[in-house]
Coordinates of C-alpha atoms in Angstrom, one line a residue:
M1 CA 23.9 -64.7 98.5
A2 CA 22.8 -61.1 97.8
S3 CA 25.2 -58.4 98.9
F4 CA 24.3 -55.9 101.7
V5 CA 23.6 -53.2 99.0
E6 CA 21.4 -55.6 96.9
R7 CA 19.6 -57.1 99.9
Y8 CA 18.4 -53.7 101.2
D9 CA 18.3 -51.8 97.7
L10 CA 20.6 -49.1 98.9
W11 CA 22.0 -47.8 95.5
S12 CA 20.5 -46.2 92.5
P13 CA 21.3 -47.7 89.0
D14 CA 23.9 -45.0 88.6
Q15 CA 25.7 -46.0 91.8
H16 CA 25.9 -49.6 90.6
K17 CA 27.5 -48.5 87.4
W18 CA 30.0 -46.2 89.3
A19 CA 30.9 -49.2 91.6
H20 CA 31.8 -51.3 88.6
D21 CA 33.8 -48.4 87.3
V22 CA 35.6 -48.1 90.6
V23 CA 36.6 -51.9 90.4
K24 CA 38.0 -51.2 87.0
R25 CA 40.0 -48.3 88.3
I26 CA 41.4 -50.3 91.2
E27 CA 42.6 -52.9 88.7
A28 CA 43.9 -50.4 86.1
E29 CA 45.9 -48.3 88.5
N30 CA 47.1 -51.4 90.3
L31 CA 46.0 -50.0 93.7
N32 CA 47.1 -51.9 96.9
L33 CA 44.7 -50.3 99.4
V34 CA 41.3 -48.6 99.6
R35 CA 40.2 -46.5 102.6
F36 CA 36.5 -46.8 103.4
V37 CA 35.6 -43.7 105.6
F38 CA 32.5 -42.0 106.9
P39 CA 32.1 -38.6 108.5
D40 CA 31.3 -38.9 112.2
Q41 CA 29.1 -36.4 114.2
H42 CA 32.0 -33.9 114.3
G43 CA 32.8 -34.2 110.5
I44 CA 35.9 -36.3 111.4
L45 CA 36.6 -39.1 108.9
R46 CA 36.8 -42.6 110.4
G47 CA 36.8 -46.0 108.8
K48 CA 38.9 -49.0 107.8
T49 CA 41.6 -49.6 105.1
L50 CA 41.2 -52.7 103.1
V51 CA 43.6 -54.4 100.7
A52 CA 42.4 -54.0 97.1
E53 CA 41.0 -57.5 96.5
E54 CA 38.8 -57.3 99.7
A55 CA 37.9 -53.7 98.8
K56 CA 36.3 -54.7 95.4
Q57 CA 33.7 -56.8 97.1
A58 CA 33.3 -54.5 100.1
L59 CA 31.9 -51.9 97.7
W60 CA 28.7 -54.1 97.7
D61 CA 29.0 -55.8 101.1
G62 CA 29.8 -52.7 103.2
V63 CA 32.3 -52.5 106.1
N64 CA 31.3 -53.1 109.7
L65 CA 32.5 -50.7 112.3
T66 CA 31.9 -50.4 116.1
S67 CA 28.8 -48.3 116.9
T68 CA 30.6 -46.4 119.7
L69 CA 32.3 -44.3 116.9
L70 CA 28.9 -42.5 116.7
L71 CA 28.8 -41.9 120.4
K72 CA 32.1 -40.0 121.1
D73 CA 32.9 -36.4 121.9
T74 CA 35.9 -34.5 120.5
S75 CA 38.3 -36.3 122.9
H76 CA 37.2 -39.6 121.3
K77 CA 35.6 -40.6 124.7
T78 CA 32.3 -42.5 124.4
V79 CA 29.9 -40.3 126.3
F80 CA 26.8 -42.5 126.3
P81 CA 26.6 -45.7 128.5
V82 CA 26.3 -48.5 126.1
F83 CA 26.4 -51.6 128.3
N84 CA 23.3 -51.0 130.5
S85 CA 19.5 -50.4 130.2
T86 CA 19.9 -46.6 130.5
G87 CA 22.3 -46.4 127.5
F88 CA 21.5 -44.6 124.2
Q89 CA 18.1 -45.8 123.2
I90 CA 18.6 -46.2 119.4
D91 CA 18.2 -49.7 118.1
G92 CA 21.5 -51.0 116.8
L93 CA 23.7 -48.8 119.1
K94 CA 23.5 -50.8 122.3
G95 CA 26.3 -53.0 123.6
A96 CA 28.9 -51.5 121.3
S97 CA 27.4 -53.5 118.6
D98 CA 28.3 -53.2 114.8
F99 CA 26.9 -50.8 112.1
T100 CA 27.7 -50.9 108.5
I101 CA 29.2 -48.2 106.3
V102 CA 28.4 -48.5 102.6
A103 CA 30.5 -46.7 99.9
D104 CA 29.1 -43.9 97.7
P105 CA 31.0 -45.0 94.7
Q106 CA 30.8 -41.6 93.0
T107 CA 33.1 -40.2 95.7
F108 CA 35.9 -42.6 94.9
R109 CA 39.3 -41.1 94.3
V110 CA 43.0 -42.0 94.4
L111 CA 45.0 -40.2 97.0
P112 CA 48.0 -38.5 95.4
W113 CA 50.1 -38.4 98.6
A114 CA 49.6 -42.1 99.7
N115 CA 51.2 -45.1 97.8
K116 CA 48.7 -46.7 95.5
T117 CA 45.8 -46.0 97.8
G118 CA 42.2 -45.3 96.9
W119 CA 39.6 -43.5 99.1
V120 CA 35.8 -43.7 99.1
L121 CA 33.3 -41.9 101.3
C122 CA 30.5 -44.0 102.9
D123 CA 27.1 -43.7 104.5
A124 CA 26.1 -45.3 107.7
Y125 CA 23.4 -47.9 108.1
T126 CA 22.2 -50.2 110.8
V127 CA 23.0 -53.9 110.3
D128 CA 19.5 -54.5 109.0
G129 CA 19.9 -51.9 106.2
Q130 CA 18.1 -48.9 107.8
V131 CA 19.5 -45.4 107.5
M132 CA 21.4 -44.5 110.6
P133 CA 19.2 -41.8 112.2
I134 CA 22.2 -39.9 113.6
S135 CA 24.3 -40.0 110.3
S136 CA 25.2 -36.4 109.5
R137 CA 25.8 -37.2 105.7
Q138 CA 22.4 -38.7 105.4
L139 CA 20.8 -35.9 107.2
M140 CA 22.0 -33.5 104.6
Q141 CA 20.7 -35.9 101.9
R142 CA 17.3 -35.5 103.5
A143 CA 17.6 -31.8 103.4
L144 CA 18.6 -31.8 99.7
K145 CA 15.6 -34.0 98.9
E146 CA 13.3 -31.1 100.0
L147 CA 14.7 -29.2 97.0
D148 CA 13.6 -31.9 94.5
G149 CA 9.9 -30.8 94.6
L150 CA 11.1 -27.3 93.8
G151 CA 13.1 -28.4 90.9
C152 CA 16.3 -26.8 92.0
D153 CA 19.7 -27.6 93.4
F154 CA 21.8 -26.3 96.2
V155 CA 25.0 -24.5 95.1
A156 CA 27.8 -23.6 97.5
G157 CA 31.3 -22.1 97.3
L158 CA 33.8 -22.6 100.1
E159 CA 36.1 -20.0 101.5
V160 CA 38.2 -21.7 104.2
E161 CA 40.8 -20.2 106.6
F162 CA 43.2 -22.3 108.5
H163 CA 46.7 -22.2 110.3
A164 CA 49.8 -24.1 109.2
F165 CA 53.0 -24.3 111.2
K166 CA 56.5 -25.8 111.0
L167 CA 56.3 -29.0 113.0
E168 CA 59.1 -28.9 115.7
G169 CA 58.2 -32.0 117.7
Q170 CA 55.5 -34.6 117.8
R171 CA 55.3 -35.0 121.6
L172 CA 55.2 -38.7 121.6
G173 CA 56.7 -39.4 125.0
L174 CA 55.0 -42.0 127.2
A175 CA 53.3 -39.3 129.3
D176 CA 51.9 -37.6 126.1
G177 CA 49.3 -40.2 125.3
G178 CA 45.7 -39.6 126.5
Q179 CA 42.3 -38.3 125.6
P180 CA 43.3 -36.0 124.0
G181 CA 47.0 -36.4 123.7
T182 CA 49.6 -33.5 123.9
P183 CA 49.5 -31.2 120.9
P184 CA 52.8 -31.0 118.9
D185 CA 55.4 -28.3 119.3
V186 CA 55.3 -25.9 116.4
S187 CA 56.8 -22.6 115.1
L188 CA 55.4 -19.9 112.7
L189 CA 55.8 -20.0 108.9
T190 CA 54.9 -16.3 108.7
H191 CA 54.8 -13.3 111.1
G192 CA 51.3 -12.2 109.9
Y193 CA 49.8 -8.8 109.3
Q194 CA 51.2 -8.3 105.9
Y195 CA 47.8 -9.4 104.5
L196 CA 48.0 -10.6 100.8
T197 CA 51.5 -9.3 100.3
E198 CA 53.4 -11.1 97.6
L199 CA 56.6 -11.2 99.8
R200 CA 54.7 -13.2 102.5
Y201 CA 53.3 -15.6 99.8
D202 CA 56.7 -16.2 98.2
R203 CA 58.2 -17.1 101.5
V204 CA 55.8 -20.0 102.0
D205 CA 55.8 -21.0 98.3
D206 CA 57.0 -24.4 99.2
L207 CA 54.0 -25.2 101.3
M208 CA 51.6 -23.5 98.9
E209 CA 52.9 -25.4 95.9
L210 CA 52.8 -28.7 97.9
L211 CA 49.1 -28.0 98.8
R212 CA 48.3 -26.9 95.2
S213 CA 49.8 -29.8 93.5
Q214 CA 48.2 -32.4 95.9
L215 CA 44.8 -30.9 96.0
Q216 CA 44.5 -30.4 92.2
A217 CA 45.8 -34.0 91.7
A218 CA 42.9 -35.1 93.9
D219 CA 40.5 -33.2 91.5
L220 CA 39.5 -30.5 94.0
P221 CA 38.1 -27.3 92.3
L222 CA 40.8 -25.0 93.8
R223 CA 40.5 -21.3 92.8
S224 CA 42.9 -19.2 95.0
M225 CA 45.5 -19.6 97.7
E226 CA 46.0 -16.6 100.0
I227 CA 48.1 -15.4 102.9
E228 CA 45.6 -14.4 105.6
F229 CA 45.9 -11.6 108.1
G230 CA 47.3 -13.5 111.2
P231 CA 50.6 -15.3 111.9
S232 CA 50.8 -18.6 109.9
Q233 CA 47.3 -18.1 108.7
F234 CA 46.1 -19.1 105.2
E235 CA 42.9 -19.2 103.1
L236 CA 41.9 -21.4 100.2
T237 CA 38.8 -20.7 98.0
F238 CA 37.0 -23.2 95.8
S239 CA 34.7 -22.9 92.7
P240 CA 31.0 -23.5 93.5
T241 CA 29.8 -27.1 93.4
M242 CA 26.2 -28.5 93.8
G243 CA 24.2 -30.8 96.0
M244 CA 26.2 -33.0 98.3
A245 CA 29.5 -32.1 96.6
P246 CA 30.5 -29.0 98.6
A247 CA 30.1 -30.8 101.9
D248 CA 32.0 -33.9 100.6
L249 CA 34.7 -31.4 99.4
M250 CA 35.0 -29.7 102.8
V251 CA 35.3 -33.0 104.8
F252 CA 37.9 -34.3 102.4
L253 CA 39.8 -31.1 102.3
R254 CA 40.4 -30.8 106.0
S255 CA 41.7 -34.4 106.2
A256 CA 43.8 -34.0 103.1
I257 CA 45.5 -30.8 104.2
K258 CA 46.3 -32.3 107.7
Q259 CA 47.8 -35.4 106.1
I260 CA 49.8 -33.6 103.4
C261 CA 51.2 -31.2 106.0
W262 CA 52.2 -33.8 108.5
R263 CA 54.0 -36.0 105.8
N264 CA 56.1 -32.9 105.0
G265 CA 57.0 -31.5 108.4
Y266 CA 54.1 -29.1 108.9
H267 CA 51.1 -29.1 111.3
A268 CA 47.8 -27.7 109.9
T269 CA 44.9 -26.9 112.2
F270 CA 41.3 -25.8 111.5
M271 CA 40.9 -24.9 115.1
C272 CA 39.2 -21.4 115.1
R273 CA 41.5 -19.6 117.5
P274 CA 44.7 -21.4 118.5
K275 CA 46.5 -20.3 121.6
I276 CA 49.4 -18.4 120.0
P277 CA 50.5 -14.8 120.5
N278 CA 48.9 -12.2 118.2
V279 CA 46.5 -14.9 116.7
M280 CA 43.7 -14.1 114.3
S281 CA 40.6 -16.3 114.4
S282 CA 39.9 -18.5 111.4
G283 CA 36.5 -18.6 109.8
W284 CA 34.6 -20.6 107.1
H285 CA 32.6 -18.4 104.8
L286 CA 29.8 -20.3 103.1
H287 CA 28.5 -18.8 99.8
Q288 CA 25.2 -20.3 98.8
S289 CA 22.4 -20.0 96.3
L290 CA 19.8 -22.2 94.5
R291 CA 19.9 -23.2 90.8
R292 CA 16.9 -24.2 88.6
R293 CA 17.6 -27.7 87.5
S294 CA 15.9 -27.3 84.1
D295 CA 18.0 -24.5 82.7
G296 CA 20.8 -23.8 85.3
Q297 CA 19.4 -20.4 86.2
N298 CA 20.6 -18.9 89.4
L299 CA 17.3 -18.4 91.3
F300 CA 18.8 -15.8 93.6
M301 CA 19.7 -13.5 90.7
P302 CA 17.3 -10.5 90.5
H303 CA 15.7 -9.3 87.4
D304 CA 14.8 -5.7 88.4
D305 CA 16.9 -2.7 89.0
G306 CA 17.7 -2.0 92.7
Q307 CA 17.1 -5.5 93.9
E308 CA 19.9 -7.1 95.9
L309 CA 18.5 -10.7 95.3
S310 CA 15.4 -12.2 93.7
D311 CA 12.2 -12.5 95.9
M312 CA 13.1 -16.2 96.5
G313 CA 16.7 -15.2 97.5
M314 CA 15.4 -12.5 100.0
H315 CA 13.0 -14.9 101.6
Y316 CA 15.8 -17.6 101.8
L317 CA 17.9 -14.8 103.5
G318 CA 15.0 -14.1 105.9
G319 CA 15.0 -17.8 107.0
L320 CA 18.8 -17.7 107.6
K321 CA 18.5 -14.6 109.7
Q322 CA 15.5 -16.0 111.7
H323 CA 17.2 -19.2 112.6
A324 CA 20.7 -17.8 113.1
R325 CA 21.0 -18.3 116.7
A326 CA 19.8 -22.0 116.5
S327 CA 22.1 -22.8 113.5
A328 CA 25.1 -21.4 115.3
A329 CA 25.2 -24.8 117.1
F330 CA 26.1 -26.4 113.8
A331 CA 28.0 -23.5 112.3
C332 CA 30.2 -23.0 115.3
P333 CA 30.3 -26.4 117.1
T334 CA 33.3 -25.9 119.4
I335 CA 33.8 -24.0 122.7
N336 CA 36.8 -22.3 121.1
G337 CA 34.8 -21.0 118.1
Y338 CA 32.8 -18.6 120.2
R339 CA 36.0 -16.6 120.9
R340 CA 35.7 -15.3 117.3
Y341 CA 32.3 -13.6 117.6
R342 CA 33.4 -10.2 118.7
P343 CA 32.8 -6.6 117.3
F344 CA 35.1 -4.9 114.8
S345 CA 36.8 -8.2 114.1
L346 CA 35.7 -9.2 110.5
A347 CA 33.6 -11.8 112.3
P348 CA 29.8 -11.2 113.0
D349 CA 28.4 -10.8 116.5
R350 CA 24.7 -10.3 115.6
A351 CA 22.1 -11.6 113.2
V352 CA 22.1 -8.9 110.4
W353 CA 22.5 -8.8 106.7
A354 CA 24.1 -6.1 104.4
R355 CA 25.2 -5.7 100.8
D356 CA 28.9 -6.4 100.5
N357 CA 29.8 -5.7 104.1
R358 CA 32.2 -8.1 105.8
A359 CA 31.0 -7.1 109.3
A360 CA 27.5 -8.5 108.7
M361 CA 26.7 -12.2 109.4
L362 CA 24.9 -12.4 105.9
R363 CA 26.8 -10.6 103.2
I364 CA 24.9 -10.2 99.9
L365 CA 26.7 -10.3 96.6
G366 CA 24.5 -9.8 93.6
G367 CA 22.4 -7.6 91.4
K368 CA 20.4 -7.5 88.2
G369 CA 22.0 -9.8 85.6
L370 CA 24.7 -11.0 87.9
A371 CA 24.8 -14.8 87.5
A372 CA 27.0 -15.2 90.7
S373 CA 24.3 -13.6 93.0
R374 CA 24.5 -15.3 96.3
I375 CA 24.4 -15.1 100.1
E376 CA 27.7 -15.4 102.1
N377 CA 27.2 -16.6 105.6
R378 CA 30.2 -15.6 107.7
M379 CA 29.1 -17.1 111.0
G380 CA 30.8 -20.5 110.5
E381 CA 34.1 -21.7 111.9
P382 CA 36.3 -24.2 109.9
T383 CA 35.8 -27.0 112.4
A384 CA 32.0 -27.3 111.5
N385 CA 30.7 -30.6 110.3
P386 CA 29.9 -29.5 106.8
Y387 CA 26.8 -31.8 106.5
L388 CA 25.2 -30.4 109.6
Y389 CA 26.1 -26.8 108.8
M390 CA 24.8 -27.0 105.2
A391 CA 21.7 -28.9 106.2
S392 CA 20.8 -26.3 108.8
Q393 CA 21.2 -23.6 106.2
L394 CA 19.0 -25.4 103.7
F395 CA 16.2 -26.0 106.2
A396 CA 16.4 -22.4 107.5
G397 CA 16.4 -21.0 104.0
L398 CA 13.5 -23.2 102.9
H399 CA 11.5 -22.1 105.9
G400 CA 12.0 -18.5 104.7
M401 CA 10.9 -19.4 101.2
Q402 CA 7.8 -21.3 102.3
N403 CA 6.7 -18.5 104.7
Q404 CA 8.0 -15.6 102.6
I405 CA 10.0 -14.2 105.6
D406 CA 11.1 -10.7 105.3
P407 CA 14.7 -10.3 106.3
G408 CA 14.2 -6.6 106.9
P409 CA 16.4 -3.8 105.7
S410 CA 20.1 -3.9 105.0
V411 CA 22.3 -2.4 107.7
D412 CA 25.1 0.0 107.1
V413 CA 26.9 -0.4 110.5
P414 CA 26.5 -4.1 111.5
Y415 CA 28.5 -3.8 114.8
E416 CA 26.3 -0.8 116.0
T417 CA 22.8 -1.8 114.7
Q418 CA 20.3 -3.1 117.3
A419 CA 19.8 -6.7 116.4
E420 CA 19.5 -10.2 117.9
P421 CA 23.0 -11.2 119.1
L422 CA 24.7 -14.4 118.1
P423 CA 25.2 -16.8 121.0
R424 CA 28.3 -16.0 123.1
S425 CA 29.0 -19.6 124.1
L426 CA 28.5 -23.1 122.9
Q427 CA 26.1 -23.7 125.7
E428 CA 24.0 -20.7 124.7
A429 CA 24.0 -22.0 121.0
I430 CA 22.8 -25.4 122.3
D431 CA 19.9 -23.7 124.3
S432 CA 18.9 -21.7 121.3
L433 CA 18.8 -24.8 119.2
R434 CA 16.5 -26.6 121.6
E435 CA 14.2 -23.6 121.6
D436 CA 13.8 -23.4 117.8
S437 CA 10.9 -25.9 117.3
Y438 CA 11.2 -25.7 113.5
L439 CA 14.9 -26.5 113.2
V440 CA 14.5 -29.3 115.8
E441 CA 11.7 -30.8 113.8
K442 CA 13.7 -30.6 110.5
M443 CA 16.9 -31.9 111.9
G444 CA 15.1 -34.5 113.9
R445 CA 14.3 -34.6 117.6
V446 CA 16.3 -37.8 118.1
F447 CA 19.3 -36.3 116.3
V448 CA 19.1 -32.9 118.2
D449 CA 18.9 -34.7 121.6
Y450 CA 21.8 -36.9 120.7
Y451 CA 23.9 -33.9 119.3
C452 CA 23.2 -31.7 122.3
F453 CA 24.1 -34.5 124.7
I454 CA 27.6 -35.0 123.1
K455 CA 28.2 -31.2 123.0
E456 CA 27.2 -30.8 126.6
A457 CA 29.6 -33.6 127.6
E458 CA 32.4 -31.5 126.0
I459 CA 31.2 -28.5 127.9
A460 CA 31.2 -30.4 131.3
R461 CA 34.7 -31.6 130.7
F462 CA 35.9 -28.1 129.9
N463 CA 34.2 -26.7 133.1
L464 CA 36.1 -29.3 135.2
D465 CA 39.5 -27.9 134.2
V466 CA 41.2 -25.0 136.0
T467 CA 42.3 -22.5 133.4
E468 CA 45.5 -20.4 133.4
W469 CA 43.3 -17.3 133.9
E470 CA 41.7 -18.7 137.1
H471 CA 45.0 -19.7 138.6
R472 CA 46.6 -16.3 137.8
E473 CA 43.5 -14.4 139.1
Y474 CA 42.9 -16.1 142.4
F475 CA 45.9 -18.2 143.5
D476 CA 47.8 -15.4 145.1
L477 CA 44.8 -13.0 145.8
F478 CA 42.9 -15.3 148.1

């Protein structure tokens, strides 16, 4: 009987070859386990772990998972009714039925921190072999296909900030379970505010060496490791990669760092602004350009004196600026992330661009003959689902190229220039997304409705809680 992959013709010839190579590697390295994982709507990795013998055939047969995994908010609560006629109206998602994840064999790697364990990233399909319409990784694949007609590739470099703490207690008492459970008790590794000092780096060398060795052993293109500005805050940067690779890198990186840290007595978080004294918000700065496939030329590199970017690059920039408010829902998908958008904070608060100015949302680095000419978008938070963030960037940039959108002049004082403000809340970002007819069309109406529903479920839960501020403000006064 034909396998799931063969029955529905889901792989290219290259993927079939890579799958056979994966089997050989499982055998050659005497692996015991393989983790089959897919990125959910939040960019969180979920899946199943199979013993090696089962994993070899599962490459072709796929792995079945419960469809409610696609219907959860960030507390892991299923927010759509699935057992009645008013449930989520996508075929294959009713009644908590199964869906199938199929490995992308090119993503296979061996986890250096886990004993004889392989890992492979998967795509989501309905049980009858159709692409799952709300799968974020396949949505980015659709965005990348639009570049094929232009003969070019998407290139992105990652600059990712996060916090890491000493783990003091796991909070695993009986009362600590829940949705979500009680966060762990932690203490600082650095006091902060000695930005990039060698002394601060040397004091956390044990953690830095741990991360370096494990990430490089996993074949990640690590460039630099830095002490960031705030207490216990760090930054890693990575060499540019193409196509799907930068998004796959980001989703693996976050999970890897959290696992490596936890196993060694640390707690890492990519939450934008943790509730600790003197905190500095973490951002995710996305560097992007397009490369001509035929000769590897950077299509954003200008050829005339005085140009910041090529005409194509400037139009792409115009698209990013025009769709900035709507794309914030993907670049900054948590309630917490909007606490970062504030003036004079090294984070943007309005949709403007400038040459090499870190206060601008869109920072341009380039010039005549500079092969690394690119756009740095500084609006993202490190929790963003990388497939949705990058897909929204691609669709916005392509819209700018197709319509030759003028981004307007560079600004010298980004926090003082009159310009369209970025959303101040997740709800405002969701509303802006719904109002952007172009981005809704490109991301897909069904997907946008689904995504907004989940995000508004999170907002509703947030609004039901009484905050410390409210209690302090009103409990004694009234």
